[in-house]
Coordinates of N, CA and C in Angstrom, one line a residue:
M14 N -18.3 -10.8 -31.0 CA -18.5 -9.7 -29.2 C -17.0 -8.2 -29.7
V15 N -16.4 -8.1 -31.3 CA -15.8 -7.4 -31.0 C -16.0 -6.6 -32.7
A16 N -16.4 -5.4 -33.3 CA -16.9 -5.1 -33.9 C -16.4 -3.5 -34.1
G17 N -16.2 -3.3 -36.0 CA -14.5 -2.0 -36.2 C -15.9 -1.1 -36.4
L18 N -14.9 0.0 -36.1 CA -16.2 1.2 -36.4 C -15.5 1.3 -37.8
A19 N -16.3 2.3 -38.6 CA -16.5 2.9 -40.0 C -15.8 3.7 -39.9
Q20 N -15.4 4.7 -41.3 CA -14.5 5.7 -41.2 C -14.4 6.6 -39.7
A21 N -13.7 7.4 -40.2 CA -13.6 8.6 -38.9 C -15.2 9.2 -38.7
A22 N -15.3 9.3 -37.9 CA -17.3 10.1 -37.8 C -16.7 10.0 -35.9
T23 N -17.6 11.0 -35.8 CA -18.3 11.7 -34.1 C -19.3 10.7 -34.0
A24 N -19.3 9.8 -32.9 CA -20.5 8.4 -32.6 C -20.7 9.5 -30.8
Q25 N -21.8 9.5 -30.6 CA -22.4 10.0 -29.5 C -22.9 8.7 -28.7
L26 N -22.4 8.2 -27.9 CA -22.2 7.3 -26.8 C -23.8 6.8 -26.1
S27 N -24.9 6.3 -26.2 CA -25.7 6.8 -25.9 C -26.2 6.0 -24.1
N28 N -24.9 5.8 -23.8 CA -24.9 5.3 -22.3 C -23.9 5.8 -21.6
L29 N -23.6 6.9 -22.6 CA -23.1 8.0 -21.3 C -22.8 9.6 -21.8
P30 N -22.2 10.4 -21.1 CA -22.6 11.9 -22.1 C -21.5 12.2 -22.3
L31 N -21.1 12.1 -23.7 CA -20.0 12.2 -24.2 C -20.0 11.5 -25.7
S32 N -19.0 11.9 -26.3 CA -19.0 11.7 -27.7 C -17.1 11.1 -28.0
V33 N -17.2 10.7 -29.3 CA -15.5 10.5 -29.3 C -15.9 9.9 -31.0
E34 N -14.2 10.5 -31.3 CA -13.8 10.6 -33.0 C -13.9 9.0 -32.9
T35 N -14.4 8.2 -34.2 CA -14.2 6.5 -33.7 C -13.4 6.6 -35.7
S36 N -12.7 5.8 -35.9 CA -11.6 5.4 -36.5 C -11.7 4.5 -37.6
D37 N -11.4 3.7 -38.4 CA -11.0 2.4 -38.5 C -9.7 1.7 -37.7
S38 N -9.2 2.6 -37.7 CA -8.1 1.7 -36.7 C -8.6 1.8 -35.3
L39 N -9.9 1.9 -34.9 CA -10.0 1.1 -33.5 C -11.3 0.0 -33.8
L40 N -11.2 -0.6 -32.8 CA -12.5 -1.7 -32.8 C -13.6 -1.5 -31.4
T41 N -14.8 -1.7 -31.2 CA -15.4 -1.6 -30.3 C -15.7 -3.1 -29.7
L42 N -16.4 -3.0 -28.7 CA -16.5 -4.5 -28.2 C -17.8 -4.0 -27.4
T43 N -18.8 -5.0 -27.8 CA -20.2 -5.1 -28.0 C -20.8 -5.2 -26.4
P44 N -22.1 -5.0 -26.0 CA -22.0 -4.5 -24.8 C -22.3 -6.7 -24.1
A45 N -22.6 -7.3 -25.3 CA -22.0 -8.5 -24.4 C -21.0 -9.6 -24.4
A46 N -19.8 -8.3 -25.0 CA -18.4 -9.4 -24.9 C -17.9 -8.0 -23.0
I47 N -18.8 -7.0 -23.8 CA -18.4 -5.8 -22.3 C -18.8 -7.0 -21.1
Q48 N -20.1 -7.1 -21.1 CA -21.2 -7.9 -19.6 C -20.1 -9.4 -19.5
K49 N -19.6 -9.9 -20.7 CA -18.5 -11.5 -20.5 C -17.3 -11.3 -19.6
I50 N -16.7 -10.1 -20.3 CA -15.0 -10.0 -19.7 C -14.9 -9.0 -18.5
Y51 N -16.1 -8.4 -18.4 CA -15.4 -7.3 -16.9 C -17.0 -7.8 -16.2
P52 N -15.9 -8.0 -14.7 CA -16.9 -8.1 -13.9 C -18.1 -7.1 -13.2
A53 N -18.9 -7.1 -12.9 CA -20.1 -6.5 -12.5 C -19.6 -4.9 -11.5
Q54 N -18.9 -5.4 -11.1 CA -18.9 -4.4 -10.0 C -17.9 -2.7 -10.5
S55 N -16.5 -3.7 -11.5 CA -16.1 -2.8 -12.3 C -16.2 -2.8 -13.7
R56 N -17.1 -3.0 -14.2 CA -17.8 -3.1 -15.8 C -17.7 -2.1 -16.2
P57 N -16.6 -1.5 -17.4 CA -17.2 0.0 -18.0 C -18.9 0.1 -19.0
E58 N -18.8 0.9 -18.7 CA -20.0 1.1 -19.9 C -19.5 1.2 -21.6
A59 N -18.5 1.7 -22.0 CA -18.0 1.2 -23.7 C -16.6 1.1 -23.3
V60 N -15.9 0.1 -24.1 CA -14.9 -0.2 -24.2 C -14.5 0.1 -26.0
F61 N -13.4 0.5 -26.0 CA -12.7 0.7 -27.2 C -11.3 -0.6 -27.3
L62 N -10.5 -0.5 -28.6 CA -9.4 -1.4 -28.9 C -8.8 -0.7 -30.0
T63 N -7.3 -1.1 -29.7 CA -6.8 -1.1 -30.9 C -6.9 -1.9 -32.4
N64 N -7.0 -1.7 -33.3 CA -6.8 -2.9 -34.3 C -6.4 -4.4 -34.1
D65 N -5.1 -3.9 -33.4 CA -4.2 -5.2 -32.7 C -4.9 -6.0 -31.7
K66 N -6.5 -4.5 -31.1 CA -6.6 -6.0 -29.7 C -5.2 -5.5 -28.6
K67 N -4.5 -5.0 -28.9 CA -3.7 -4.7 -27.1 C -4.0 -3.5 -26.4
V68 N -4.1 -2.5 -26.5 CA -4.6 -1.4 -25.8 C -6.4 -1.3 -25.8
T69 N -6.6 -1.6 -24.6 CA -8.2 -0.9 -24.5 C -8.0 0.2 -23.7
M70 N -9.4 1.2 -24.0 CA -9.7 2.2 -23.8 C -11.1 2.2 -23.3
G71 N -11.3 1.9 -21.8 CA -13.0 2.1 -21.5 C -13.7 3.3 -20.4
F72 N -14.8 2.9 -20.6 CA -15.2 4.3 -19.7 C -15.9 4.1 -18.9
E73 N -16.1 4.3 -17.8 CA -17.0 4.4 -16.4 C -17.2 5.3 -16.8
W74 N -18.8 5.5 -16.5 CA -19.6 6.6 -15.2 C -20.1 6.0 -14.2
R75 N -19.2 6.5 -12.9 CA -19.9 6.1 -11.7 C -20.6 7.0 -10.6
Q76 N -21.5 6.8 -10.0 CA -22.4 7.3 -9.1 C -22.2 8.4 -8.0
V77 N -20.6 8.0 -8.3 CA -19.8 9.0 -6.8 C -19.7 10.6 -7.3
S78 N -20.1 11.7 -7.0 CA -20.4 12.6 -6.9 C -19.2 13.4 -7.6
L79 N -18.9 14.2 -8.7 CA -17.4 15.2 -8.8 C -17.9 16.8 -9.7
K80 N -17.8 17.3 -9.0 CA -18.1 18.9 -10.0 C -16.8 18.8 -10.3
P81 N -16.8 19.6 -11.5 CA -16.2 20.3 -12.4 C -14.8 20.9 -11.8
S82 N -14.9 21.3 -10.4 CA -14.2 22.6 -9.8 C -13.6 21.6 -9.3
E83 N -14.0 20.5 -8.5 CA -13.0 19.3 -7.8 C -12.2 18.8 -8.5
V84 N -12.2 18.3 -9.8 CA -11.3 17.7 -10.4 C -9.3 17.9 -10.3
S85 N -9.5 19.2 -10.7 CA -8.0 19.4 -10.0 C -7.3 18.8 -8.5
G86 N -8.0 18.2 -7.8 CA -7.4 18.3 -6.5 C -7.2 17.3 -6.5
L87 N -8.1 16.3 -7.5 CA -7.6 15.0 -7.6 C -6.3 14.2 -8.2
V88 N -5.2 15.3 -8.7 CA -4.3 15.2 -8.9 C -3.5 14.9 -8.1
N89 N -3.8 15.2 -7.1 CA -2.8 15.3 -5.4 C -3.5 14.5 -4.5
Q90 N -5.2 14.2 -4.7 CA -5.5 12.9 -4.2 C -5.4 11.5 -4.4
F91 N -5.4 11.8 -5.4 CA -5.1 9.7 -6.3 C -4.2 9.3 -6.5
P92 N -2.7 9.8 -6.2 CA -1.7 9.3 -6.0 C -1.8 8.2 -4.9
A93 N -2.1 8.8 -3.7 CA -2.5 8.2 -2.4 C -3.0 7.1 -2.9
V94 N -4.4 6.8 -3.3 CA -4.9 5.6 -3.4 C -4.2 4.9 -4.5
I95 N -3.8 5.0 -5.2 CA -3.4 4.5 -6.7 C -2.2 3.5 -5.7
K96 N -1.9 4.0 -5.1 CA -0.1 3.3 -3.9 C -0.6 2.3 -3.3
S97 N -1.6 2.7 -2.4 CA -2.2 1.5 -2.2 C -3.3 0.7 -2.7
Q98 N -3.5 0.7 -3.8 CA -4.7 -0.5 -4.5 C -3.5 -1.2 -5.7
V99 N -2.3 -0.3 -5.9 CA -2.0 -1.4 -7.0 C -0.6 -2.3 -6.5
A100 N -0.6 -3.1 -6.6 CA 0.7 -4.0 -6.6 C 2.1 -3.6 -7.8
G101 N 2.8 -4.0 -7.2 CA 4.4 -3.9 -7.9 C 4.2 -2.8 -9.0
L102 N 3.4 -1.6 -8.1 CA 3.7 -0.3 -8.9 C 5.1 0.2 -9.1
K103 N 5.7 0.6 -10.1 CA 6.9 1.5 -10.7 C 6.7 2.7 -10.7
T104 N 6.3 3.3 -11.5 CA 6.0 4.4 -11.6 C 4.5 5.1 -11.6
L105 N 4.5 6.0 -11.1 CA 3.3 7.4 -11.0 C 3.2 8.9 -11.1
T106 N 2.6 9.2 -12.6 CA 2.8 10.6 -13.1 C 1.4 10.8 -13.3
P107 N 1.0 11.9 -11.6 CA -0.1 12.8 -12.2 C -0.1 13.7 -12.5
K108 N -0.8 14.0 -13.2 CA -1.2 15.5 -13.4 C -2.2 16.4 -14.5
L109 N -2.8 18.0 -14.0 CA -3.5 17.7 -14.7 C -4.0 18.3 -16.5
V110 N -4.7 17.5 -17.4 CA -4.6 18.0 -18.6 C -6.0 18.6 -19.2
T111 N -6.1 18.8 -20.2 CA -7.4 19.7 -20.6 C -7.4 18.8 -22.0
I112 N -8.6 18.3 -22.1 CA -9.7 17.6 -23.3 C -10.5 18.5 -23.9
Q113 N -10.6 18.9 -25.0 CA -11.5 19.6 -26.0 C -12.3 20.3 -24.7
G114 N -11.1 21.0 -24.3 CA -11.6 22.4 -23.1 C -12.1 21.9 -21.7
I115 N -12.4 20.5 -21.4 CA -12.4 20.4 -20.4 C -11.4 19.6 -19.6
P116 N -11.7 20.2 -18.4 CA -10.1 19.5 -17.5 C -10.5 18.0 -17.3
W117 N -9.0 17.2 -17.1 CA -9.3 15.7 -16.6 C -7.9 15.7 -15.6
A118 N -8.0 14.9 -14.2 CA -7.3 14.3 -13.8 C -6.2 13.2 -14.5
Q119 N -5.2 13.3 -14.9 CA -4.4 12.1 -15.3 C -3.0 11.6 -15.0
F120 N -3.5 10.1 -14.5 CA -2.4 9.1 -14.2 C -2.2 8.3 -14.5
V121 N -0.8 8.4 -15.1 CA -0.1 7.5 -15.9 C 0.8 6.3 -15.0
Y122 N 0.4 5.3 -14.7 CA 1.8 4.7 -14.4 C 1.8 3.1 -14.9
T123 N 2.9 2.3 -14.4 CA 3.7 1.2 -14.8 C 4.0 0.5 -13.4
L124 N 3.2 -0.9 -13.9 CA 3.6 -2.4 -12.8 C 4.4 -3.2 -13.8
A125 N 5.2 -4.2 -12.9 CA 5.7 -5.0 -13.1 C 4.3 -6.2 -14.2
G126 N 4.7 -6.8 -14.9 CA 3.3 -7.7 -15.0 C 4.7 -9.1 -16.1
K127 N 3.5 -10.2 -15.8 CA 4.1 -11.6 -16.1 C 5.5 -11.3 -17.5
N128 N 4.8 -10.2 -18.6 CA 5.5 -10.6 -19.8 C 6.1 -9.5 -20.1
G129 N 6.9 -8.2 -19.1 CA 6.9 -7.2 -19.3 C 6.2 -6.4 -18.4
D130 N 6.8 -4.4 -18.7 CA 5.9 -4.3 -17.5 C 4.6 -3.5 -19.0
L131 N 3.6 -3.1 -17.8 CA 2.2 -2.8 -18.1 C 2.1 -1.3 -17.6
R132 N 1.4 -0.9 -18.6 CA 1.3 0.7 -18.4 C -0.1 1.2 -18.3
R133 N -0.5 2.0 -17.7 CA -1.7 1.8 -16.9 C -1.8 3.6 -17.2
E134 N -3.3 3.9 -18.2 CA -3.7 5.8 -17.9 C -4.9 5.6 -17.3
M135 N -5.4 6.9 -16.2 CA -6.6 6.7 -15.6 C -6.7 8.2 -16.0
L136 N -7.9 8.9 -16.8 CA -8.2 9.6 -17.1 C -9.8 10.6 -16.4
V137 N -9.8 11.1 -15.3 CA -11.2 11.9 -14.7 C -11.4 12.9 -14.5
T138 N -12.8 13.0 -15.0 CA -13.5 14.3 -14.9 C -15.2 13.9 -14.6
S139 N -15.3 14.9 -14.2 CA -16.7 15.5 -14.0 C -17.5 15.8 -15.5
A140 N -18.7 14.8 -15.1 CA -20.1 14.6 -16.4 C -21.5 14.8 -15.4
Q141 N -21.3 15.7 -16.0 CA -23.1 16.1 -15.4 C -23.5 16.2 -13.9
G142 N -22.1 15.8 -13.2 CA -21.8 15.9 -11.3 C -21.6 14.8 -11.2
R143 N -21.3 14.0 -11.9 CA -20.1 12.2 -11.5 C -19.0 12.2 -12.1
M144 N -18.6 11.3 -11.7 CA -17.0 11.1 -11.8 C -17.6 10.3 -13.1
L145 N -16.8 11.0 -14.7 CA -16.5 10.0 -15.4 C -15.0 9.9 -15.6
I146 N -14.6 8.4 -16.3 CA -13.5 7.9 -15.9 C -13.1 6.5 -17.3
L147 N -11.8 7.4 -17.8 CA -11.2 6.6 -18.7 C -10.2 5.6 -18.7
N148 N -10.3 4.5 -18.6 CA -9.1 3.9 -18.7 C -8.3 3.5 -19.7
V149 N -7.3 3.3 -19.5 CA -6.4 3.2 -20.8 C -5.2 1.9 -20.2
D150 N -5.5 0.6 -20.9 CA -4.7 -0.1 -20.5 C -3.6 -1.3 -21.2
S151 N -2.7 -1.4 -21.2 CA -1.5 -1.8 -22.1 C -0.8 -2.5 -21.8
S152 N 0.4 -3.1 -22.2 CA 1.7 -3.3 -22.1 C 2.3 -1.9 -22.4
V153 N 3.6 -1.6 -22.1 CA 3.9 -0.5 -22.5 C 4.2 -0.5 -23.5
K154 N 5.3 -2.0 -24.4 CA 5.6 -2.3 -25.4 C 4.2 -2.1 -26.9
D155 N 2.8 -2.3 -26.1 CA 1.9 -2.4 -26.4 C 1.6 -1.1 -27.0
Y156 N 1.5 -0.1 -26.0 CA 1.2 1.3 -26.2 C 2.0 2.2 -26.9
S157 N 3.4 1.9 -27.0 CA 4.5 2.4 -28.0 C 4.2 2.1 -29.3
A158 N 3.7 1.3 -29.8 CA 3.1 1.3 -30.8 C 1.8 1.4 -31.2
N159 N 0.8 1.7 -30.4 CA -0.2 2.3 -30.7 C -0.2 3.5 -30.1
D160 N 0.5 4.3 -29.9 CA 0.0 5.9 -29.4 C -0.1 6.4 -30.2
L161 N 0.0 6.7 -31.1 CA -1.0 7.5 -32.5 C -2.4 7.3 -32.2
A162 N -3.1 6.1 -32.4 CA -4.3 6.0 -32.6 C -4.7 6.5 -30.5
V163 N -4.1 6.0 -29.7 CA -4.9 6.1 -28.6 C -4.7 7.9 -28.4
R164 N -3.8 8.5 -28.3 CA -4.0 9.8 -28.6 C -4.5 10.6 -29.3
T165 N -4.7 10.2 -30.1 CA -6.0 10.6 -31.5 C -7.3 10.1 -30.2
F166 N -7.9 9.1 -30.1 CA -8.8 9.2 -30.0 C -9.2 9.2 -28.4
V167 N -7.5 9.6 -27.2 CA -8.1 10.1 -26.3 C -8.6 12.3 -26.4
N168 N -7.8 12.6 -27.4 CA -8.1 13.4 -27.4 C -9.2 14.2 -28.1
G169 N -10.0 13.2 -29.1 CA -11.0 13.1 -29.4 C -12.8 13.1 -28.6
V170 N -12.5 13.2 -27.1 CA -13.2 13.2 -26.1 C -14.5 13.9 -26.0
K171 N -15.5 14.1 -26.5 CA -16.4 14.9 -26.1 C -17.0 15.3 -24.7
V172 N -17.0 15.6 -23.8 CA -17.6 15.4 -23.0 C -19.2 16.3 -22.9
S173 N -20.4 16.0 -22.7 CA -21.7 16.6 -22.7 C -21.7 17.4 -21.3
Q174 N -21.6 18.6 -21.2 CA -21.8 18.8 -19.2 C -23.4 19.1 -19.6

């Protein structure tokens, strides 16, 4: 269900318009595992995990239309949506970031969990006129322990326009 990734290399994802920098510090879920774990209505196309399996990074390529010029507007629009949909929201930090020359709307938020606070990060951009989302999920504690691996992965995402 979980496969390791070989030495650091660029991998083109066949079902997504992007490539990622892989490394031996990451694992990837097989398509069968993704289908088993995630509900159909919110199933990501690809999921990566840190070696300790404490942080997941999943890509969704939605049918929703999104032009590159609209990405920056999401920074102001999405916080209201997140606040209305996420129970127990403690903090929310929206901003516009650039990854590999592409603008992404970034939303980092924390919420109460059973065993400590949870950290969620949602990065949204336009890919071939559609909304591409990268969700990074973990506990606050586990994110801190894996920060370097996660940031290296996120900063290595290359979107094909």
